Amino acid sequence: MSTTRRTFLGQGLGAATLMASGATLPGFLSRTALATLPSNDETILVVIQLTGGNDGINTVIPYADDLYHKARPTLGIAPNRVLKLNDQLGLHPDMEGFQSLHDQGMLSVVMNVGYPNPDRSHFKSMDIWHSATLDKNARATGWLGRLADEQSRAGAPPFAMQLDDQTFPLALRSDHAAVPSVRDVRSFHLNGKADQIRKVIQDKRQNATQDLLFVQRAAVESCNNAKRIESAQASQRVVRGKYPAFGLANKLSQISDLIAAGFGTRVYYTSLGGFDTHARQVLRHGSLLRELSESVNAFYADLAQQGLAKRVLVLTFSEFGRRVKENGSRGTDHGAAAPMFVIGPASQAGIIGKSPDLGNLVEGDVPFQTDFRGVYSDVLQNWLKTDPEKVLGRSFKTTRVVGKT
Amino acid sequence: MDSTSLKAWIPGGKKPWDQARAAHLLRRTGFAPTISEVRQALLDGPGKTIDKLIDTTIDSQRHDELDEIGRGIAARQDIEALRGWWLMRMRYTTRPLHARLALMWHNHFATSNAKIGSPPMMLTQLRSIEKYAAGQFFDLLLAMSKDPAMIVWLDGALNLKGRPNENYARELFELFSLGAGNYTEKDIQESARAFTGWSQKNSVYRFRQREHDEGEKIILGTRGNLNGTDVCSIASKHPACARFIASRLLHEFVTPAPEDQLVQNLADELAKSDMNIAESLRTLLKSEAFFHASAYRARIKSPIEYVLGMARSLDLDVPAQLLASVTVQMSQSVFEPPSVKGWDGHRAWINSTTMLVRLNAAQHAAEMVQKPEDFFATPLSADGTSDIRSFGDLLLDGRVPAPLVQRLKALDTSKAAQAHQAINLLLTSPEYQMA
């Protein structure tokens, strides 16, 4: 046997001592452990990104419109299967979770949300939604990153946080505020002599480049957040809601843990991917919508048990909707405007805006009626109580989705 | 020295061919050097070192052996194990530059097993990438257009005459060849027609004549009964393609923020050689731009550079599945990139979680070093320079920042535990995160 072969085959499973083991410690997050933090009744925003371009037409379905059924010969959902919200529109049959939230007065649907001259590239359009600007030269930061810049205070817990296993979103990119990305709260540890490592990393450098300073700050923040999260770990949380076995549900349950612990973060960002349904859409779309609606439903049930539901607002968006006419592969291609969901006791329940006008499409797509930045404005002003112009650069026609605060 | 010039760099005077420059070259063209590789490069000089990096041929016996193991793993449908296999090949490669190129193209033509669900097809794609990685870009683009995994990934098999599916055509222009802004929606629609019938069956490329649209198309100004090969040819000859690929090479090998003039200079070089990757790279690696001070430690290491770099420099035997799991935790999951855009790289590698994983991995790597006290036998001098035996020299090119020198001096590195701690401090230093 050659050395090469031996090298490869000699690496048995038994040899694995975990190099990066964040050993997974069970344990929940306790409110008392963080009693010193500005525990509060502050409002919290949870953003759920639907990655890939969610088919709005088959999410909130214009079931009474013949043009819908004509454009969707194989993908169309028969009116008797639609979960009706009114005499025009209804939810996809896999969205009972959202139907239930709707019936509790916690779901609003903002119809036909988009922006002028829609870009049909996933990445360009995502950048537009994240940066909240159409100016491609002004996309260094995201809308929530700028908000974090406005609101962050030294020594305080991070204002905003990504809780996800995906790429860090432009939406959270800030100029100076530290916005952490946490993949899994329950294994977020620094091994070894943590304090010494932090000290050494922190030593001032001479002639450091911007990138080196960036890495240095990130490493220091990482140590600080590990300390914060570890100190929040205890087993005092008694009540814990049940979550379905979905990836999104797992992420939301961790967000719920942090909220229950009074962690102090105001904006959480997570995502659900797989919406780029170019082919055989029926195999995937329903199960994604089920994951979304059941996970969010369980999240609110959990929060409600702890009396926290009214502090939390969930916002969903996708980079674009999809072409109204299905393609030849039983799927749909990239489109334009689509509905957004704003969920929580504070949302103005019901449908905001009109059913899409399928007789007046632009390049085969639903044109936008509501600029997405009007929804951001609404959330910033009426939920997070900040000046939307400071974050968005100018004023937009603000929707009235956030109502009952 | 001009940071945008491709003129050959001539060492001398205040800018000699020294350890830092040799290590810079070896970091960019591989996965961090060992002591003996740095020594060899110092003896050979930059020109010969670069020629060797580019021209080293495949050791076919070794290659075949590894290939057979890879096929065995893929046949077991185990993508985790296949990821470990690829990382082990990088770890022990005799052709580091070619391994880096393959990884770069995997990122460029990012295809994920999450959708493909077939490790053998992912392996076929990798072998195809390796075959064309250093040649003419057209050949690579065409090979990817016919690659079975790519066809599944971007719905090529569903792109049929009269029922075009735009998925592949759009990404071919936006992400594979020209970059956004250099084509129209119409070009995409017409190109989708040109690719109709390019399909796969049982994981092998198949052209379905009856599903191919033989009508006239106009693509980027060229008119005719064009097919997919024509689209690849038109795209790879387009001036925007030379700039797009130049930018990719510069980000990978030189700097995260290449100046426009440098991009244009390399684009000209690519165009001159009919988009030959190896020859353009030879010019680039030997250039003033490559050895300019602004390029030194300018890139943030990818997880693979970081992890394999530690393993190679410290001569650690790290099990394949550990290499796989730790790089995945740092968010570089080869064979499963996050999207068709691949990994953004540089600053996007760094966030709270990935940084924490890096710090924990460094600690573990440090503790794996046998007899660490031996390596600190030569103490660091105040300015950080000393014999190459010292870890400070090996890991930070002898340019240990002053505050870290003080911290290291406070440790008694003749004792194993403190020597381990010293190695850990070097590996967790912000400087070591930079390539």
mmCIF file of N, CA, C and O in Angstrom, chain A residues 2 4-5 7-8 11-13 17-20 121 123-124 180-183 188-192 196-197 199-200 203-205 210-212 214-215 218-219 222 225 278-279 328-329, chain B residues 62 65-66 85 88-89 92 155 158 163 165 167 174-175 180 319 321-322 326 329 339-341 346-347 350-353 355-357 360-361 363-364 403-404 407 421 424 430-431 433:
data_model
loop_
_atom_site.group_PDB
_atom_site.id
_atom_site.type_symbol
_atom_site.label_atom_id
_atom_site.label_comp_id
_atom_site.label_asym_id
_atom_site.label_seq_id
_atom_site.Cartn_x
_atom_site.Cartn_y
_atom_site.Cartn_z
ATOM 1 N N SER A 2 0.582 2.173 -0.845
ATOM 2 C CA SER A 2 1.398 3.378 -0.938
ATOM 3 C C SER A 2 1.100 4.310 0.235
ATOM 4 O O SER A 2 0.097 4.174 0.918
ATOM 5 N N THR A 4 0.270 7.370 0.057
ATOM 6 C CA THR A 4 -0.913 8.174 -0.209
ATOM 7 C C THR A 4 -2.161 7.435 0.241
ATOM 8 O O THR A 4 -2.999 7.957 0.942
ATOM 9 N N ARG A 5 -2.208 6.188 -0.188
ATOM 10 C CA ARG A 5 -3.388 5.405 0.132
ATOM 11 C C ARG A 5 -3.532 5.249 1.647
ATOM 12 O O ARG A 5 -4.614 5.381 2.198
ATOM 13 N N THR A 7 -2.413 7.239 3.934
ATOM 14 C CA THR A 7 -2.801 8.508 4.527
ATOM 15 C C THR A 7 -4.313 8.688 4.461
ATOM 16 O O THR A 7 -4.943 9.119 5.401
ATOM 17 N N PHE A 8 -4.858 8.304 3.322
ATOM 18 C CA PHE A 8 -6.293 8.513 3.137
ATOM 19 C C PHE A 8 -7.135 7.523 3.907
ATOM 20 O O PHE A 8 -8.141 7.867 4.494
ATOM 21 N N GLN A 11 -7.427 7.379 8.106
ATOM 22 C CA GLN A 11 -8.127 8.382 8.890
ATOM 23 C C GLN A 11 -9.492 7.858 9.289
ATOM 24 O O GLN A 11 -10.508 8.234 8.747
ATOM 25 N N GLY A 12 -9.483 6.984 10.246
ATOM 26 C CA GLY A 12 -10.751 6.365 10.636
ATOM 27 C C GLY A 12 -11.631 7.313 11.413
ATOM 28 O O GLY A 12 -11.201 8.364 11.851
ATOM 29 N N LEU A 13 -12.843 6.915 11.582
ATOM 30 C CA LEU A 13 -13.796 7.744 12.309
ATOM 31 C C LEU A 13 -13.380 7.941 13.762
ATOM 32 O O LEU A 13 -13.634 8.965 14.361
ATOM 33 N N THR A 17 -11.212 13.847 17.163
ATOM 34 C CA THR A 17 -11.408 14.694 18.325
ATOM 35 C C THR A 17 -11.807 16.002 17.704
ATOM 36 O O THR A 17 -11.165 16.478 16.801
ATOM 37 N N LEU A 18 -12.860 16.556 18.154
ATOM 38 C CA LEU A 18 -13.413 17.686 17.403
ATOM 39 C C LEU A 18 -12.547 18.919 17.486
ATOM 40 O O LEU A 18 -12.283 19.453 18.547
ATOM 41 N N MET A 19 -12.099 19.333 16.335
ATOM 42 C CA MET A 19 -11.235 20.492 16.259
ATOM 43 C C MET A 19 -12.003 21.744 16.644
ATOM 44 O O MET A 19 -11.512 22.631 17.299
ATOM 45 N N ALA A 20 -13.213 21.818 16.242
ATOM 46 C CA ALA A 20 -13.947 23.057 16.435
ATOM 47 C C ALA A 20 -15.112 22.849 17.373
ATOM 48 O O ALA A 20 -16.092 23.544 17.325
ATOM 49 N N SER A 121 -32.647 39.398 -11.551
ATOM 50 C CA SER A 121 -31.523 38.609 -11.027
ATOM 51 C C SER A 121 -31.755 38.412 -9.533
ATOM 52 O O SER A 121 -32.072 39.362 -8.815
ATOM 53 N N PHE A 123 -29.648 38.023 -7.245
ATOM 54 C CA PHE A 123 -28.682 38.703 -6.394
ATOM 55 C C PHE A 123 -28.879 40.209 -6.422
ATOM 56 O O PHE A 123 -28.801 40.872 -5.404
ATOM 57 N N LYS A 124 -29.163 40.737 -7.637
ATOM 58 C CA LYS A 124 -29.395 42.176 -7.734
ATOM 59 C C LYS A 124 -30.664 42.551 -6.984
ATOM 60 O O LYS A 124 -30.712 43.537 -6.265
ATOM 61 N N PRO A 180 -23.794 40.575 15.033
ATOM 62 C CA PRO A 180 -23.286 39.206 14.993
ATOM 63 C C PRO A 180 -24.141 38.273 14.160
ATOM 64 O O PRO A 180 -25.319 38.542 13.902
ATOM 65 N N SER A 181 -23.499 37.208 13.749
ATOM 66 C CA SER A 181 -24.200 36.128 13.092
ATOM 67 C C SER A 181 -24.029 34.902 13.975
ATOM 68 O O SER A 181 -22.912 34.505 14.263
ATOM 69 N N VAL A 182 -25.114 34.352 14.429
ATOM 70 C CA VAL A 182 -25.056 33.193 15.308
ATOM 71 C C VAL A 182 -25.759 32.042 14.610
ATOM 72 O O VAL A 182 -26.896 32.167 14.184
ATOM 73 N N ARG A 183 -25.035 30.950 14.475
ATOM 74 C CA ARG A 183 -25.633 29.823 13.766
ATOM 75 C C ARG A 183 -26.491 29.002 14.712
ATOM 76 O O ARG A 183 -27.536 28.514 14.348
ATOM 77 N N PHE A 188 -22.699 28.041 21.157
ATOM 78 C CA PHE A 188 -21.889 29.230 20.913
ATOM 79 C C PHE A 188 -20.904 29.459 22.059
ATOM 80 O O PHE A 188 -21.156 30.211 22.999
ATOM 81 N N HIS A 189 -19.766 28.763 22.014
ATOM 82 C CA HIS A 189 -18.778 28.829 23.090
ATOM 83 C C HIS A 189 -17.399 29.141 22.576
ATOM 84 O O HIS A 189 -17.039 28.698 21.497
ATOM 85 N N LEU A 190 -16.609 29.790 23.383
ATOM 86 C CA LEU A 190 -15.182 29.920 23.100
ATOM 87 C C LEU A 190 -14.436 28.975 24.031
ATOM 88 O O LEU A 190 -14.563 29.066 25.253
ATOM 89 N N ASN A 191 -13.676 28.057 23.430
ATOM 90 C CA ASN A 191 -12.922 27.096 24.246
ATOM 91 C C ASN A 191 -11.620 27.714 24.730
ATOM 92 O O ASN A 191 -11.185 28.741 24.219
ATOM 93 N N GLY A 192 -10.993 27.050 25.654
ATOM 94 C CA GLY A 192 -9.655 27.469 26.079
ATOM 95 C C GLY A 192 -9.675 28.676 26.996
ATOM 96 O O GLY A 192 -10.692 28.998 27.602
ATOM 97 N N GLN A 196 -7.738 35.367 28.090
ATOM 98 C CA GLN A 196 -6.412 35.700 27.580
ATOM 99 C C GLN A 196 -6.431 35.878 26.060
ATOM 100 O O GLN A 196 -5.824 36.804 25.517
ATOM 101 N N ILE A 197 -7.154 34.991 25.396
ATOM 102 C CA ILE A 197 -7.229 35.098 23.937
ATOM 103 C C ILE A 197 -7.835 36.439 23.534
ATOM 104 O O ILE A 197 -7.335 37.141 22.659
ATOM 105 N N LYS A 199 -7.854 39.211 25.185
ATOM 106 C CA LYS A 199 -6.922 40.312 25.474
ATOM 107 C C LYS A 199 -5.882 40.449 24.364
ATOM 108 O O LYS A 199 -5.582 41.537 23.898
ATOM 109 N N VAL A 200 -5.332 39.310 23.955
ATOM 110 C CA VAL A 200 -4.266 39.344 22.955
ATOM 111 C C VAL A 200 -4.801 39.822 21.611
ATOM 112 O O VAL A 200 -4.160 40.602 20.911
ATOM 113 N N ASP A 203 -5.130 43.708 21.487
ATOM 114 C CA ASP A 203 -3.969 44.610 21.500
ATOM 115 C C ASP A 203 -3.958 45.529 20.284
ATOM 116 O O ASP A 203 -4.179 45.092 19.157
ATOM 117 N N LYS A 204 -3.668 46.782 20.506
ATOM 118 C CA LYS A 204 -3.651 47.771 19.416
ATOM 119 C C LYS A 204 -2.548 47.468 18.400
ATOM 120 O O LYS A 204 -1.435 47.135 18.760
ATOM 121 N N ARG A 205 -2.891 47.594 17.138
ATOM 122 C CA ARG A 205 -1.925 47.382 16.053
ATOM 123 C C ARG A 205 -1.507 48.714 15.468
ATOM 124 O O ARG A 205 -2.330 49.610 15.343
ATOM 125 N N GLN A 210 -7.572 48.418 6.968
ATOM 126 C CA GLN A 210 -8.993 48.379 7.323
ATOM 127 C C GLN A 210 -9.469 46.935 7.471
ATOM 128 O O GLN A 210 -10.259 46.618 8.359
ATOM 129 N N ASP A 211 -9.002 46.076 6.593
ATOM 130 C CA ASP A 211 -9.438 44.685 6.654
ATOM 131 C C ASP A 211 -8.927 43.989 7.914
ATOM 132 O O ASP A 211 -9.629 43.191 8.524
ATOM 133 N N LEU A 212 -7.697 44.324 8.302
ATOM 134 C CA LEU A 212 -7.156 43.724 9.529
ATOM 135 C C LEU A 212 -7.967 44.199 10.742
ATOM 136 O O LEU A 212 -8.315 43.401 11.617
ATOM 137 N N PHE A 214 -11.008 45.122 10.707
ATOM 138 C CA PHE A 214 -12.307 44.447 10.604
ATOM 139 C C PHE A 214 -12.244 43.060 11.244
ATOM 140 O O PHE A 214 -13.102 42.677 12.039
ATOM 141 N N VAL A 215 -11.209 42.319 10.903
ATOM 142 C CA VAL A 215 -11.052 40.971 11.453
ATOM 143 C C VAL A 215 -10.857 41.043 12.967
ATOM 144 O O VAL A 215 -11.447 40.270 13.730
ATOM 145 N N ALA A 218 -14.119 41.815 14.652
ATOM 146 C CA ALA A 218 -15.014 40.653 14.591
ATOM 147 C C ALA A 218 -14.608 39.607 15.623
ATOM 148 O O ALA A 218 -15.456 39.000 16.278
ATOM 149 N N ALA A 219 -13.296 39.414 15.785
ATOM 150 C CA ALA A 219 -12.829 38.403 16.731
ATOM 151 C C ALA A 219 -13.147 38.820 18.165
ATOM 152 O O ALA A 219 -13.589 38.006 18.981
ATOM 153 N N SER A 222 -16.803 38.464 18.734
ATOM 154 C CA SER A 222 -17.131 37.058 18.832
ATOM 155 C C SER A 222 -16.901 36.559 20.256
ATOM 156 O O SER A 222 -17.735 35.858 20.838
ATOM 157 N N ASN A 225 -19.620 38.121 22.517
ATOM 158 C CA ASN A 225 -20.936 37.497 22.361
ATOM 159 C C ASN A 225 -20.962 36.097 22.949
ATOM 160 O O ASN A 225 -21.971 35.676 23.509
ATOM 161 N N HIS A 278 -38.133 26.759 -10.601
ATOM 162 C CA HIS A 278 -38.202 26.809 -12.062
ATOM 163 C C HIS A 278 -38.871 25.568 -12.643
ATOM 164 O O HIS A 278 -39.307 25.577 -13.780
ATOM 165 N N ALA A 279 -38.843 24.486 -11.898
ATOM 166 C CA ALA A 279 -39.340 23.228 -12.467
ATOM 167 C C ALA A 279 -40.051 22.402 -11.401
ATOM 168 O O ALA A 279 -39.676 22.430 -10.236
ATOM 169 N N GLY A 328 -42.737 25.857 -19.246
ATOM 170 C CA GLY A 328 -42.954 24.532 -19.809
ATOM 171 C C GLY A 328 -42.467 23.404 -18.921
ATOM 172 O O GLY A 328 -42.630 22.229 -19.261
ATOM 173 N N SER A 329 -41.848 23.731 -17.799
ATOM 174 C CA SER A 329 -41.300 22.697 -16.933
ATOM 175 C C SER A 329 -42.128 22.546 -15.653
ATOM 176 O O SER A 329 -41.618 22.127 -14.630
ATOM 177 N N ARG B 62 -0.184 8.328 -8.686
ATOM 178 C CA ARG B 62 -0.820 8.862 -7.495
ATOM 179 C C ARG B 62 -2.235 9.353 -7.825
ATOM 180 O O ARG B 62 -3.200 9.102 -7.100
ATOM 181 N N GLU B 65 -4.686 6.575 -8.325
ATOM 182 C CA GLU B 65 -5.002 5.930 -7.053
ATOM 183 C C GLU B 65 -6.044 6.744 -6.276
ATOM 184 O O GLU B 65 -7.027 6.201 -5.777
ATOM 185 N N LEU B 66 -5.801 8.060 -6.221
ATOM 186 C CA LEU B 66 -6.734 8.932 -5.516
ATOM 187 C C LEU B 66 -8.090 8.952 -6.204
ATOM 188 O O LEU B 66 -9.139 8.995 -5.564
ATOM 189 N N TRP B 85 -12.528 13.794 1.224
ATOM 190 C CA TRP B 85 -11.573 13.290 0.234
ATOM 191 C C TRP B 85 -10.949 14.432 -0.565
ATOM 192 O O TRP B 85 -9.732 14.488 -0.765
ATOM 193 N N MET B 88 -8.577 16.373 1.655
ATOM 194 C CA MET B 88 -7.318 15.640 1.863
ATOM 195 C C MET B 88 -6.433 15.746 0.634
ATOM 196 O O MET B 88 -5.209 15.852 0.740
ATOM 197 N N ARG B 89 -7.046 15.707 -0.536
ATOM 198 C CA ARG B 89 -6.243 15.870 -1.755
ATOM 199 C C ARG B 89 -5.577 17.239 -1.775
ATOM 200 O O ARG B 89 -4.425 17.375 -2.170
ATOM 201 N N TYR B 92 -2.618 17.305 0.773
ATOM 202 C CA TYR B 92 -1.385 16.602 0.405
ATOM 203 C C TYR B 92 -1.010 16.787 -1.058
ATOM 204 O O TYR B 92 -0.220 16.037 -1.599
ATOM 205 N N ASP B 155 -31.518 23.457 -14.562
ATOM 206 C CA ASP B 155 -32.706 23.025 -15.304
ATOM 207 C C ASP B 155 -32.497 22.908 -16.809
ATOM 208 O O ASP B 155 -33.442 23.114 -17.584
ATOM 209 N N LEU B 158 -34.771 20.754 -18.881
ATOM 210 C CA LEU B 158 -36.146 21.227 -19.057
ATOM 211 C C LEU B 158 -36.213 22.366 -20.055
ATOM 212 O O LEU B 158 -37.259 22.965 -20.270
ATOM 213 N N ARG B 163 -40.400 25.746 -25.508
ATOM 214 C CA ARG B 163 -40.654 25.922 -24.075
ATOM 215 C C ARG B 163 -39.334 26.231 -23.371
ATOM 216 O O ARG B 163 -38.865 25.466 -22.537
ATOM 217 N N ASN B 165 -36.379 27.437 -21.003
ATOM 218 C CA ASN B 165 -36.194 27.712 -19.576
ATOM 219 C C ASN B 165 -34.922 28.553 -19.475
ATOM 220 O O ASN B 165 -33.844 28.134 -19.905
ATOM 221 N N ASN B 167 -33.063 29.593 -17.059
ATOM 222 C CA ASN B 167 -32.215 29.524 -15.870
ATOM 223 C C ASN B 167 -30.717 29.479 -16.209
ATOM 224 O O ASN B 167 -29.928 30.282 -15.717
ATOM 225 N N GLU B 174 -24.622 36.222 -16.406
ATOM 226 C CA GLU B 174 -24.477 37.031 -15.186
ATOM 227 C C GLU B 174 -23.312 36.571 -14.309
ATOM 228 O O GLU B 174 -22.551 37.387 -13.795
ATOM 229 N N LEU B 175 -23.172 35.261 -14.145
ATOM 230 C CA LEU B 175 -22.215 34.763 -13.158
ATOM 231 C C LEU B 175 -21.020 34.012 -13.741
ATOM 232 O O LEU B 175 -20.002 33.873 -13.088
ATOM 233 N N ALA B 180 -23.140 41.144 -14.635
ATOM 234 C CA ALA B 180 -24.378 41.897 -14.836
ATOM 235 C C ALA B 180 -24.101 43.189 -15.598
ATOM 236 O O ALA B 180 -23.039 43.789 -15.465
ATOM 237 N N PRO B 319 -7.794 14.216 10.432
ATOM 238 C CA PRO B 319 -8.646 13.276 9.707
ATOM 239 C C PRO B 319 -9.538 13.989 8.681
ATOM 240 O O PRO B 319 -9.947 15.130 8.909
ATOM 241 N N GLN B 321 -12.624 13.635 7.782
ATOM 242 C CA GLN B 321 -13.972 14.088 8.155
ATOM 243 C C GLN B 321 -13.928 15.291 9.078
ATOM 244 O O GLN B 321 -14.875 16.077 9.142
ATOM 245 N N LEU B 322 -12.798 15.457 9.761
ATOM 246 C CA LEU B 322 -12.650 16.644 10.604
ATOM 247 C C LEU B 322 -12.387 17.881 9.738
ATOM 248 O O LEU B 322 -12.945 18.946 9.974
ATOM 249 N N VAL B 326 -15.075 20.924 9.956
ATOM 250 C CA VAL B 326 -14.652 22.226 10.473
ATOM 251 C C VAL B 326 -14.765 23.314 9.393
ATOM 252 O O VAL B 326 -15.156 24.446 9.679
ATOM 253 N N GLN B 329 -18.383 24.232 9.186
ATOM 254 C CA GLN B 329 -18.788 25.117 10.285
ATOM 255 C C GLN B 329 -18.317 26.548 10.072
ATOM 256 O O GLN B 329 -18.900 27.486 10.583
ATOM 257 N N SER B 339 -25.235 29.171 -3.005
ATOM 258 C CA SER B 339 -26.102 29.458 -4.148
ATOM 259 C C SER B 339 -25.243 29.407 -5.395
ATOM 260 O O SER B 339 -24.034 29.191 -5.319
ATOM 261 N N VAL B 340 -25.858 29.645 -6.542
ATOM 262 C CA VAL B 340 -25.124 29.612 -7.811
ATOM 263 C C VAL B 340 -24.081 30.733 -7.879
ATOM 264 O O VAL B 340 -23.173 30.704 -8.702
ATOM 265 N N LYS B 341 -24.182 31.688 -6.993
ATOM 266 C CA LYS B 341 -23.181 32.759 -6.931
ATOM 267 C C LYS B 341 -21.942 32.315 -6.161
ATOM 268 O O LYS B 341 -20.931 33.004 -6.115
ATOM 269 N N HIS B 346 -13.633 36.831 1.242
ATOM 270 C CA HIS B 346 -13.064 37.970 1.959
ATOM 271 C C HIS B 346 -13.864 38.268 3.233
ATOM 272 O O HIS B 346 -14.020 37.398 4.071
ATOM 273 N N ARG B 347 -14.387 39.484 3.403
ATOM 274 C CA ARG B 347 -15.047 39.828 4.669
ATOM 275 C C ARG B 347 -16.257 38.937 4.953
ATOM 276 O O ARG B 347 -16.633 38.759 6.111
ATOM 277 N N ILE B 350 -16.204 36.194 7.529
ATOM 278 C CA ILE B 350 -16.047 36.489 8.958
ATOM 279 C C ILE B 350 -17.364 36.936 9.569
ATOM 280 O O ILE B 350 -17.961 37.917 9.136
ATOM 281 N N ASN B 351 -17.837 36.222 10.554
ATOM 282 C CA ASN B 351 -18.925 36.697 11.404
ATOM 283 C C ASN B 351 -18.738 36.060 12.776
ATOM 284 O O ASN B 351 -17.789 35.304 12.988
ATOM 285 N N SER B 352 -19.643 36.357 13.703
ATOM 286 C CA SER B 352 -19.452 35.872 15.077
ATOM 287 C C SER B 352 -19.255 34.372 15.140
ATOM 288 O O SER B 352 -18.373 33.881 15.823
ATOM 289 N N THR B 353 -20.112 33.654 14.412
ATOM 290 C CA THR B 353 -20.029 32.198 14.493
ATOM 291 C C THR B 353 -18.766 31.670 13.833
ATOM 292 O O THR B 353 -18.022 30.887 14.430
ATOM 293 N N MET B 355 -16.029 33.138 13.204
ATOM 294 C CA MET B 355 -14.832 33.582 13.922
ATOM 295 C C MET B 355 -14.623 32.711 15.157
ATOM 296 O O MET B 355 -13.491 32.310 15.467
ATOM 297 N N LEU B 356 -15.713 32.419 15.833
ATOM 298 C CA LEU B 356 -15.625 31.567 17.025
ATOM 299 C C LEU B 356 -15.102 30.181 16.640
ATOM 300 O O LEU B 356 -14.259 29.608 17.329
ATOM 301 N N VAL B 357 -15.582 29.662 15.522
ATOM 302 C CA VAL B 357 -15.112 28.356 15.070
ATOM 303 C C VAL B 357 -13.618 28.439 14.734
ATOM 304 O O VAL B 357 -12.845 27.538 15.056
ATOM 305 N N ASN B 360 -11.681 28.456 18.012
ATOM 306 C CA ASN B 360 -11.683 27.131 18.636
ATOM 307 C C ASN B 360 -10.823 26.137 17.848
ATOM 308 O O ASN B 360 -10.129 25.304 18.427
ATOM 309 N N ALA B 361 -10.855 26.254 16.536
ATOM 310 C CA ALA B 361 -10.048 25.363 15.699
ATOM 311 C C ALA B 361 -8.561 25.626 15.926
ATOM 312 O O ALA B 361 -7.746 24.701 15.982
ATOM 313 N N GLN B 363 -7.142 26.720 18.602
ATOM 314 C CA GLN B 363 -6.735 26.167 19.889
ATOM 315 C C GLN B 363 -6.494 24.665 19.760
ATOM 316 O O GLN B 363 -5.508 24.124 20.256
ATOM 317 N N HIS B 364 -7.407 24.020 19.062
ATOM 318 C CA HIS B 364 -7.267 22.580 18.890
ATOM 319 C C HIS B 364 -6.017 22.235 18.078
ATOM 320 O O HIS B 364 -5.275 21.322 18.428
ATOM 321 N N PRO B 403 3.045 44.090 19.909
ATOM 322 C CA PRO B 403 2.358 43.691 21.140
ATOM 323 C C PRO B 403 2.321 42.175 21.330
ATOM 324 O O PRO B 403 2.386 41.679 22.454
ATOM 325 N N LEU B 404 2.250 41.454 20.218
ATOM 326 C CA LEU B 404 2.203 39.994 20.302
ATOM 327 C C LEU B 404 3.572 39.444 20.721
ATOM 328 O O LEU B 404 3.654 38.469 21.470
ATOM 329 N N ARG B 407 3.602 39.602 24.380
ATOM 330 C CA ARG B 407 2.771 38.533 24.971
ATOM 331 C C ARG B 407 3.502 37.182 24.917
ATOM 332 O O ARG B 407 3.431 36.398 25.851
ATOM 333 N N GLN B 421 0.175 27.308 24.149
ATOM 334 C CA GLN B 421 -0.548 28.570 24.281
ATOM 335 C C GLN B 421 0.043 29.618 23.332
ATOM 336 O O GLN B 421 -0.690 30.374 22.693
ATOM 337 N N ASN B 424 -1.124 28.963 19.899
ATOM 338 C CA ASN B 424 -2.521 29.371 19.813
ATOM 339 C C ASN B 424 -2.642 30.885 19.621
ATOM 340 O O ASN B 424 -3.429 31.361 18.793
ATOM 341 N N PRO B 430 -5.148 38.376 14.563
ATOM 342 C CA PRO B 430 -5.807 38.879 13.348
ATOM 343 C C PRO B 430 -4.901 38.750 12.119
ATOM 344 O O PRO B 430 -5.381 38.435 11.023
ATOM 345 N N GLU B 431 -3.587 38.943 12.313
ATOM 346 C CA GLU B 431 -2.661 38.865 11.168
ATOM 347 C C GLU B 431 -2.708 37.487 10.517
ATOM 348 O O GLU B 431 -2.619 37.365 9.299
ATOM 349 N N GLN B 433 -5.142 35.569 10.211
ATOM 350 C CA GLN B 433 -6.370 35.365 9.421
ATOM 351 C C GLN B 433 -6.204 35.899 7.995
ATOM 352 O O GLN B 433 -7.050 35.658 7.142
#
